[in-house]
Amino acid sequence: MFERMPSPSALRTFEAAARLGSFRAAAEELGVTPTAVSHQVRALEKALGIALFARRARAVALTQSGDILAVAVGGGLLQIKQALERIAAAQATLTVTTTPAFAALRLAPHLPAFYARHPEISVQLLTGAEPVDLRRERQVDIAIRYGGGPYPELHAVPLLGETFGAYGAPGLVETFCSLKDAPLLATRWRRPVLKHVAWKQWLVAAGEEAPAPDLRVVTFDEEYYALQAAVAGQGLVLASSALAGDMVARGLLAPYRPEIQLQGAEYVALCLPERFEAKRVRDFMRWLEAHLKKAD
């Protein structure tokens, strides 16, 4: 019956007139003249070969055919509107994945500084110990990972390096003459790059007595919990300078023999090259790089 679809403009004009029951009201909503609305509706009726409105002296009413079309067009435009809103919301949301410790200790506390510069962007944090495949997990924009890579086919921005040292609650570290006097806290590393970071290696670097085979260390699955235990005065923790630094600055932790450090790796922000073209991704990557360098 209809060889060509009516123009979107004609359908939008018809929908407004049908919903408001008035050509004049439709014209006000659309920012055109009532005459323009009337011409659009007549052109649509001519193209369809049916009457959509019954004209009266001061009003218009939908015909049976007009009512059927109004329901369909109104529903279609609503779906389009909702889809556009979802797209806009997705464009305003930035999804970042990283480790729980980095998110809690290094990223989340400083996000207000990012929002102050970019209030139009909302950051969603996803945490986990296992790396996310950015090619497969398309909802993730940026991954902050630990280690030097390589990261083929990804846009990489080095953020900060780290060393590992001993930390404890202020006032507590001064009471330890040696580690024999201190309960030791550590993280059960899941990343091969950190296999060399352990209290035994720290003792060797410190030139203390050869570590006993039965050296007792309380271990935690997450570095965040190990650091919190140290803040609570439960012992000395072997932890990353990148993650403990903020707690030291706030007076929650103090270094123990700060000259003894084990070499760590670095944190890197990664995204797909095509994602870096998105302004929200580019803005966050640049802020993150500058902010972490400034914080250090």
CSV table of C-alpha atoms in Angstrom, one decimal:
chain,number,residue,atom,x,y,z
A,1,MET,CA,0.0,0.0,0.0
A,2,PHE,CA,2.8,2.4,0.9
A,3,GLU,CA,5.7,2.4,-1.5
A,4,ARG,CA,7.8,4.8,0.6
A,5,MET,CA,8.0,5.5,4.3
A,6,PRO,CA,6.8,8.9,5.3
A,7,SER,CA,9.6,11.3,6.3
A,8,PRO,CA,10.6,11.4,10.0
A,9,SER,CA,9.8,15.1,10.1
A,10,ALA,CA,6.2,14.4,9.0
A,11,LEU,CA,5.8,11.6,11.5
A,12,ARG,CA,7.2,13.7,14.3
A,13,THR,CA,4.7,16.5,13.4
A,14,PHE,CA,1.8,14.1,13.3
A,15,GLU,CA,2.8,12.6,16.6
A,16,ALA,CA,2.8,16.0,18.3
A,17,ALA,CA,-0.5,17.0,16.8
A,18,ALA,CA,-2.1,13.6,17.7
A,19,ARG,CA,-0.8,13.7,21.3
A,20,LEU,CA,-1.8,17.3,22.0
A,21,GLY,CA,-5.0,17.3,20.0
A,22,SER,CA,-4.2,20.6,18.4
A,23,PHE,CA,-2.2,21.9,15.4
A,24,ARG,CA,-1.5,25.1,17.3
A,25,ALA,CA,-0.2,23.3,20.4
A,26,ALA,CA,1.9,21.1,18.2
A,27,ALA,CA,3.3,24.1,16.4
A,28,GLU,CA,4.3,25.7,19.8
A,29,GLU,CA,6.1,22.5,20.9
A,30,LEU,CA,7.9,22.1,17.6
A,31,GLY,CA,8.8,25.8,17.2
A,32,VAL,CA,7.0,26.2,13.8
A,33,THR,CA,3.7,27.9,12.7
A,34,PRO,CA,0.3,26.2,12.8
A,35,THR,CA,0.2,26.5,9.0
A,36,ALA,CA,3.4,24.5,8.7
A,37,VAL,CA,1.9,21.8,10.9
A,38,SER,CA,-1.3,21.7,8.9
A,39,HIS,CA,0.7,21.4,5.6
A,40,GLN,CA,2.9,18.6,7.0
A,41,VAL,CA,-0.2,16.6,8.2
A,42,ARG,CA,-2.0,17.1,4.9
A,43,ALA,CA,1.1,16.0,2.9
A,44,LEU,CA,1.3,12.9,5.1
A,45,GLU,CA,-2.4,12.1,4.6
A,46,LYS,CA,-2.0,12.6,0.8
A,47,ALA,CA,1.1,10.3,0.8
A,48,LEU,CA,-0.8,7.6,2.8
A,49,GLY,CA,-4.1,8.1,1.0
A,50,ILE,CA,-6.1,8.2,4.2
A,51,ALA,CA,-7.5,10.9,6.6
A,52,LEU,CA,-5.7,11.0,9.9
A,53,PHE,CA,-7.7,13.8,11.5
A,54,ALA,CA,-11.3,14.9,11.4
A,55,ARG,CA,-11.1,18.7,11.2
A,56,ARG,CA,-13.5,20.6,13.4
A,57,ALA,CA,-14.1,24.3,13.9
A,58,ARG,CA,-11.6,24.8,16.7
A,59,ALA,CA,-10.1,21.4,17.2
A,60,VAL,CA,-9.0,18.2,15.5
A,61,ALA,CA,-9.7,14.6,16.4
A,62,LEU,CA,-8.0,11.5,15.3
A,63,THR,CA,-9.8,9.1,12.9
A,64,GLN,CA,-9.6,5.4,13.5
A,65,SER,CA,-6.6,5.1,11.1
A,66,GLY,CA,-5.0,8.2,12.8
A,67,ASP,CA,-5.4,6.6,16.2
A,68,ILE,CA,-3.7,3.4,15.0
A,69,LEU,CA,-0.8,5.3,13.5
A,70,ALA,CA,-0.5,7.6,16.6
A,71,VAL,CA,0.0,4.6,18.9
A,72,ALA,CA,2.6,3.1,16.6
A,73,VAL,CA,4.5,6.4,16.0
A,74,GLY,CA,4.3,7.5,19.6
A,75,GLY,CA,5.7,4.1,20.8
A,76,GLY,CA,8.5,4.2,18.2
A,77,LEU,CA,9.6,7.7,19.1
A,78,LEU,CA,9.5,6.8,22.8
A,79,GLN,CA,11.8,3.8,22.1
A,80,ILE,CA,14.2,6.1,20.1
A,81,LYS,CA,14.2,8.6,22.9
A,82,GLN,CA,15.0,6.0,25.5
A,83,ALA,CA,17.7,4.5,23.3
A,84,LEU,CA,19.3,7.9,22.9
A,85,GLU,CA,19.2,8.5,26.6
A,86,ARG,CA,20.9,5.2,27.2
A,87,ILE,CA,23.6,6.0,24.6
A,88,ALA,CA,24.1,9.5,26.3
A,89,ALA,CA,24.4,7.9,29.7
A,90,ALA,CA,26.9,5.4,28.4
A,91,GLN,CA,29.0,8.1,26.9
A,92,ALA,CA,29.0,9.9,30.2
A,93,THR,CA,30.0,6.9,32.2
A,94,LEU,CA,33.6,5.7,32.3
A,95,THR,CA,34.2,2.1,33.5
A,96,VAL,CA,37.6,1.5,35.0
A,97,THR,CA,38.9,-1.9,36.3
A,98,THR,CA,41.8,-2.3,38.6
A,99,THR,CA,42.9,-4.2,41.8
A,100,PRO,CA,40.8,-3.8,45.0
A,101,ALA,CA,43.8,-2.2,46.8
A,102,PHE,CA,44.6,0.3,44.1
A,103,ALA,CA,41.0,1.3,43.8
A,104,ALA,CA,40.5,1.7,47.5
A,105,LEU,CA,43.8,3.3,48.4
A,106,ARG,CA,45.0,5.2,45.4
A,107,LEU,CA,42.1,5.9,43.1
A,108,ALA,CA,38.7,6.3,44.9
A,109,PRO,CA,40.0,8.8,47.5
A,110,HIS,CA,41.1,11.2,44.7
A,111,LEU,CA,38.2,10.9,42.3
A,112,PRO,CA,36.6,14.1,43.7
A,113,ALA,CA,39.6,15.9,42.1
A,114,PHE,CA,38.7,14.4,38.8
A,115,TYR,CA,35.0,15.2,39.2
A,116,ALA,CA,35.9,18.8,40.0
A,117,ARG,CA,37.5,19.1,36.6
A,118,HIS,CA,35.1,16.9,34.7
A,119,PRO,CA,31.6,16.9,36.3
A,120,GLU,CA,30.1,15.6,33.2
A,121,ILE,CA,31.8,12.2,33.5
A,122,SER,CA,30.8,9.5,36.0
A,123,VAL,CA,33.4,6.9,36.9
A,124,GLN,CA,32.4,3.3,37.6
A,125,LEU,CA,35.1,1.2,39.3
A,126,LEU,CA,35.2,-2.6,38.8
A,127,THR,CA,37.7,-4.4,41.0
A,128,GLY,CA,39.3,-7.9,40.8
A,129,ALA,CA,42.6,-9.7,41.0
A,130,GLU,CA,42.4,-11.2,37.5
A,131,PRO,CA,43.2,-9.1,34.5
A,132,VAL,CA,40.3,-8.2,32.2
A,133,ASP,CA,40.5,-8.9,28.5
A,134,LEU,CA,39.6,-5.5,27.0
A,135,ARG,CA,38.8,-7.0,23.6
A,136,ARG,CA,36.2,-9.3,25.2
A,137,GLU,CA,34.9,-7.1,28.0
A,138,ARG,CA,33.7,-4.3,25.8
A,139,GLN,CA,31.9,-2.5,28.6
A,140,VAL,CA,35.3,-1.7,30.3
A,141,ASP,CA,37.0,1.4,29.0
A,142,ILE,CA,40.3,1.4,31.0
A,143,ALA,CA,42.2,-1.2,32.8
A,144,ILE,CA,44.9,-0.2,35.4
A,145,ARG,CA,47.3,-3.2,35.7
A,146,TYR,CA,50.4,-4.0,37.6
A,147,GLY,CA,53.5,-5.0,35.7
A,148,GLY,CA,55.5,-4.0,32.7
A,149,GLY,CA,53.7,-5.9,30.1
A,150,PRO,CA,54.1,-6.2,27.2
A,151,TYR,CA,50.6,-5.1,26.2
A,152,PRO,CA,50.3,-5.7,22.4
A,153,GLU,CA,47.6,-3.8,20.5
A,154,LEU,CA,46.7,-1.7,23.6
A,155,HIS,CA,47.3,2.0,24.2
A,156,ALA,CA,49.4,2.1,27.4
A,157,VAL,CA,50.2,5.0,29.7
A,158,PRO,CA,52.8,4.3,32.5
A,159,LEU,CA,51.5,5.7,35.8
A,160,LEU,CA,53.9,5.1,38.6
A,161,GLY,CA,56.5,2.7,39.8
A,162,GLU,CA,56.9,1.4,43.3
A,163,THR,CA,59.1,-0.2,45.9
A,164,PHE,CA,58.1,-2.4,48.9
A,165,GLY,CA,59.0,-1.5,52.4
A,166,ALA,CA,58.0,-2.1,56.0
A,167,TYR,CA,55.3,0.1,57.6
A,168,GLY,CA,53.5,0.2,61.0
A,169,ALA,CA,51.3,2.4,63.1
A,170,PRO,CA,53.0,5.6,64.3
A,171,GLY,CA,54.4,5.2,67.8
A,172,LEU,CA,54.6,1.4,67.3
A,173,VAL,CA,57.5,1.3,64.9
A,174,GLU,CA,59.8,3.0,67.4
A,175,THR,CA,59.2,0.2,69.9
A,176,PHE,CA,60.8,-2.5,67.6
A,177,CYS,CA,64.6,-2.9,67.9
A,178,SER,CA,64.4,-5.7,65.3
A,179,LEU,CA,61.8,-7.7,63.5
A,180,LYS,CA,62.1,-10.4,66.1
A,181,ASP,CA,60.0,-8.1,68.3
A,182,ALA,CA,57.3,-7.4,65.7
A,183,PRO,CA,54.3,-9.3,64.4
A,184,LEU,CA,54.8,-9.5,60.6
A,185,LEU,CA,52.0,-8.9,58.1
A,186,ALA,CA,52.0,-9.5,54.4
A,187,THR,CA,49.9,-10.2,51.3
A,188,ARG,CA,49.5,-13.5,49.6
A,189,TRP,CA,50.6,-12.4,46.2
A,190,ARG,CA,48.7,-13.9,43.2
A,191,ARG,CA,50.9,-12.1,40.6
A,192,PRO,CA,54.1,-13.9,39.6
A,193,VAL,CA,55.9,-10.5,39.2
A,194,LEU,CA,55.8,-10.2,43.1
A,195,LYS,CA,57.1,-13.6,44.0
A,196,HIS,CA,60.4,-11.9,45.2
A,197,VAL,CA,58.6,-9.6,47.6
A,198,ALA,CA,58.5,-11.3,50.9
A,199,TRP,CA,59.7,-10.8,54.5
A,200,LYS,CA,62.6,-13.2,54.0
A,201,GLN,CA,64.0,-11.1,51.1
A,202,TRP,CA,63.5,-7.9,53.2
A,203,LEU,CA,65.5,-9.4,56.1
A,204,VAL,CA,68.3,-10.3,53.7
A,205,ALA,CA,68.3,-6.8,52.2
A,206,ALA,CA,68.4,-5.4,55.8
A,207,GLY,CA,71.4,-7.5,56.7
A,208,GLU,CA,69.6,-9.0,59.6
A,209,GLU,CA,70.1,-12.6,60.7
A,210,ALA,CA,69.3,-15.3,58.1
A,211,PRO,CA,65.6,-15.8,58.2
A,212,ALA,CA,64.4,-18.8,60.0
A,213,PRO,CA,62.6,-21.4,58.0
A,214,ASP,CA,59.6,-21.1,60.3
A,215,LEU,CA,59.4,-17.3,60.1
A,216,ARG,CA,55.8,-16.6,61.2
A,217,VAL,CA,53.9,-14.1,59.0
A,218,VAL,CA,50.2,-13.4,59.0
A,219,THR,CA,49.1,-13.2,55.4
A,220,PHE,CA,46.1,-11.5,53.8
A,221,ASP,CA,44.4,-12.2,50.4
A,222,GLU,CA,44.3,-8.4,49.7
A,223,GLU,CA,46.9,-5.8,50.3
A,224,TYR,CA,44.2,-3.4,51.5
A,225,TYR,CA,43.4,-5.6,54.5
A,226,ALA,CA,47.1,-6.1,55.3
A,227,LEU,CA,47.5,-2.3,55.4
A,228,GLN,CA,44.4,-1.9,57.6
A,229,ALA,CA,45.7,-4.4,60.0
A,230,ALA,CA,49.0,-2.4,60.3
A,231,VAL,CA,47.0,0.8,60.8
A,232,ALA,CA,45.2,-1.0,63.7
A,233,GLY,CA,48.5,-1.7,65.3
A,234,GLN,CA,48.6,-5.4,64.7
A,235,GLY,CA,52.2,-5.4,63.4
A,236,LEU,CA,54.5,-4.4,60.6
A,237,VAL,CA,53.3,-4.8,57.1
A,238,LEU,CA,55.4,-5.3,53.9
A,239,ALA,CA,53.6,-3.1,51.5
A,240,SER,CA,53.8,-1.1,48.3
A,241,SER,CA,55.1,2.5,48.6
A,242,ALA,CA,52.4,3.4,45.9
A,243,LEU,CA,49.6,2.2,48.1
A,244,ALA,CA,51.0,3.0,51.6
A,245,GLY,CA,52.2,6.4,50.7
A,246,ASP,CA,48.8,8.1,51.1
A,247,MET,CA,48.4,6.5,54.6
A,248,VAL,CA,51.8,7.7,55.5
A,249,ALA,CA,50.9,11.3,54.4
A,250,ARG,CA,47.8,11.2,56.5
A,251,GLY,CA,49.7,10.0,59.6
A,252,LEU,CA,48.1,6.5,59.7
A,253,LEU,CA,51.3,4.6,59.0
A,254,ALA,CA,55.0,5.3,59.4
A,255,PRO,CA,57.9,3.6,57.6
A,256,TYR,CA,60.2,1.2,59.5
A,257,ARG,CA,63.8,1.4,58.3
A,258,PRO,CA,62.7,3.2,55.1
A,259,GLU,CA,66.2,2.7,53.6
A,260,ILE,CA,65.4,-0.9,53.1
A,261,GLN,CA,63.3,-1.3,49.9
A,262,LEU,CA,62.5,-4.2,47.6
A,263,GLN,CA,62.1,-3.3,43.9
A,264,GLY,CA,58.6,-3.5,42.6
A,265,ALA,CA,57.1,-3.0,39.1
A,266,GLU,CA,54.8,-0.3,37.8
A,267,TYR,CA,51.2,0.5,37.3
A,268,VAL,CA,50.0,1.0,33.7
A,269,ALA,CA,46.7,2.4,32.4
A,270,LEU,CA,45.5,0.5,29.3
A,271,CYS,CA,42.7,0.9,26.8
A,272,LEU,CA,41.9,-0.1,23.3
A,273,PRO,CA,43.4,2.4,20.7
A,274,GLU,CA,40.0,3.1,19.4
A,275,ARG,CA,38.7,3.8,22.9
A,276,PHE,CA,41.4,6.5,23.4
A,277,GLU,CA,39.6,8.5,20.7
A,278,ALA,CA,36.6,9.0,23.1
A,279,LYS,CA,37.0,12.3,25.0
A,280,ARG,CA,36.0,10.8,28.4
A,281,VAL,CA,38.7,8.1,28.1
A,282,ARG,CA,41.3,10.5,27.0
A,283,ASP,CA,40.5,13.0,29.7
A,284,PHE,CA,40.7,10.4,32.4
A,285,MET,CA,43.9,8.9,31.2
A,286,ARG,CA,45.6,12.3,31.1
A,287,TRP,CA,44.2,13.3,34.5
A,288,LEU,CA,45.3,10.0,36.0
A,289,GLU,CA,48.9,10.3,34.7
A,290,ALA,CA,49.2,13.9,35.8
A,291,HIS,CA,47.6,13.3,39.2
A,292,LEU,CA,49.7,10.3,40.2
A,293,LYS,CA,52.9,12.0,39.2
A,294,LYS,CA,51.9,15.1,41.2
A,295,ALA,CA,50.9,12.9,44.2
A,296,ASP,CA,54.3,11.3,44.2
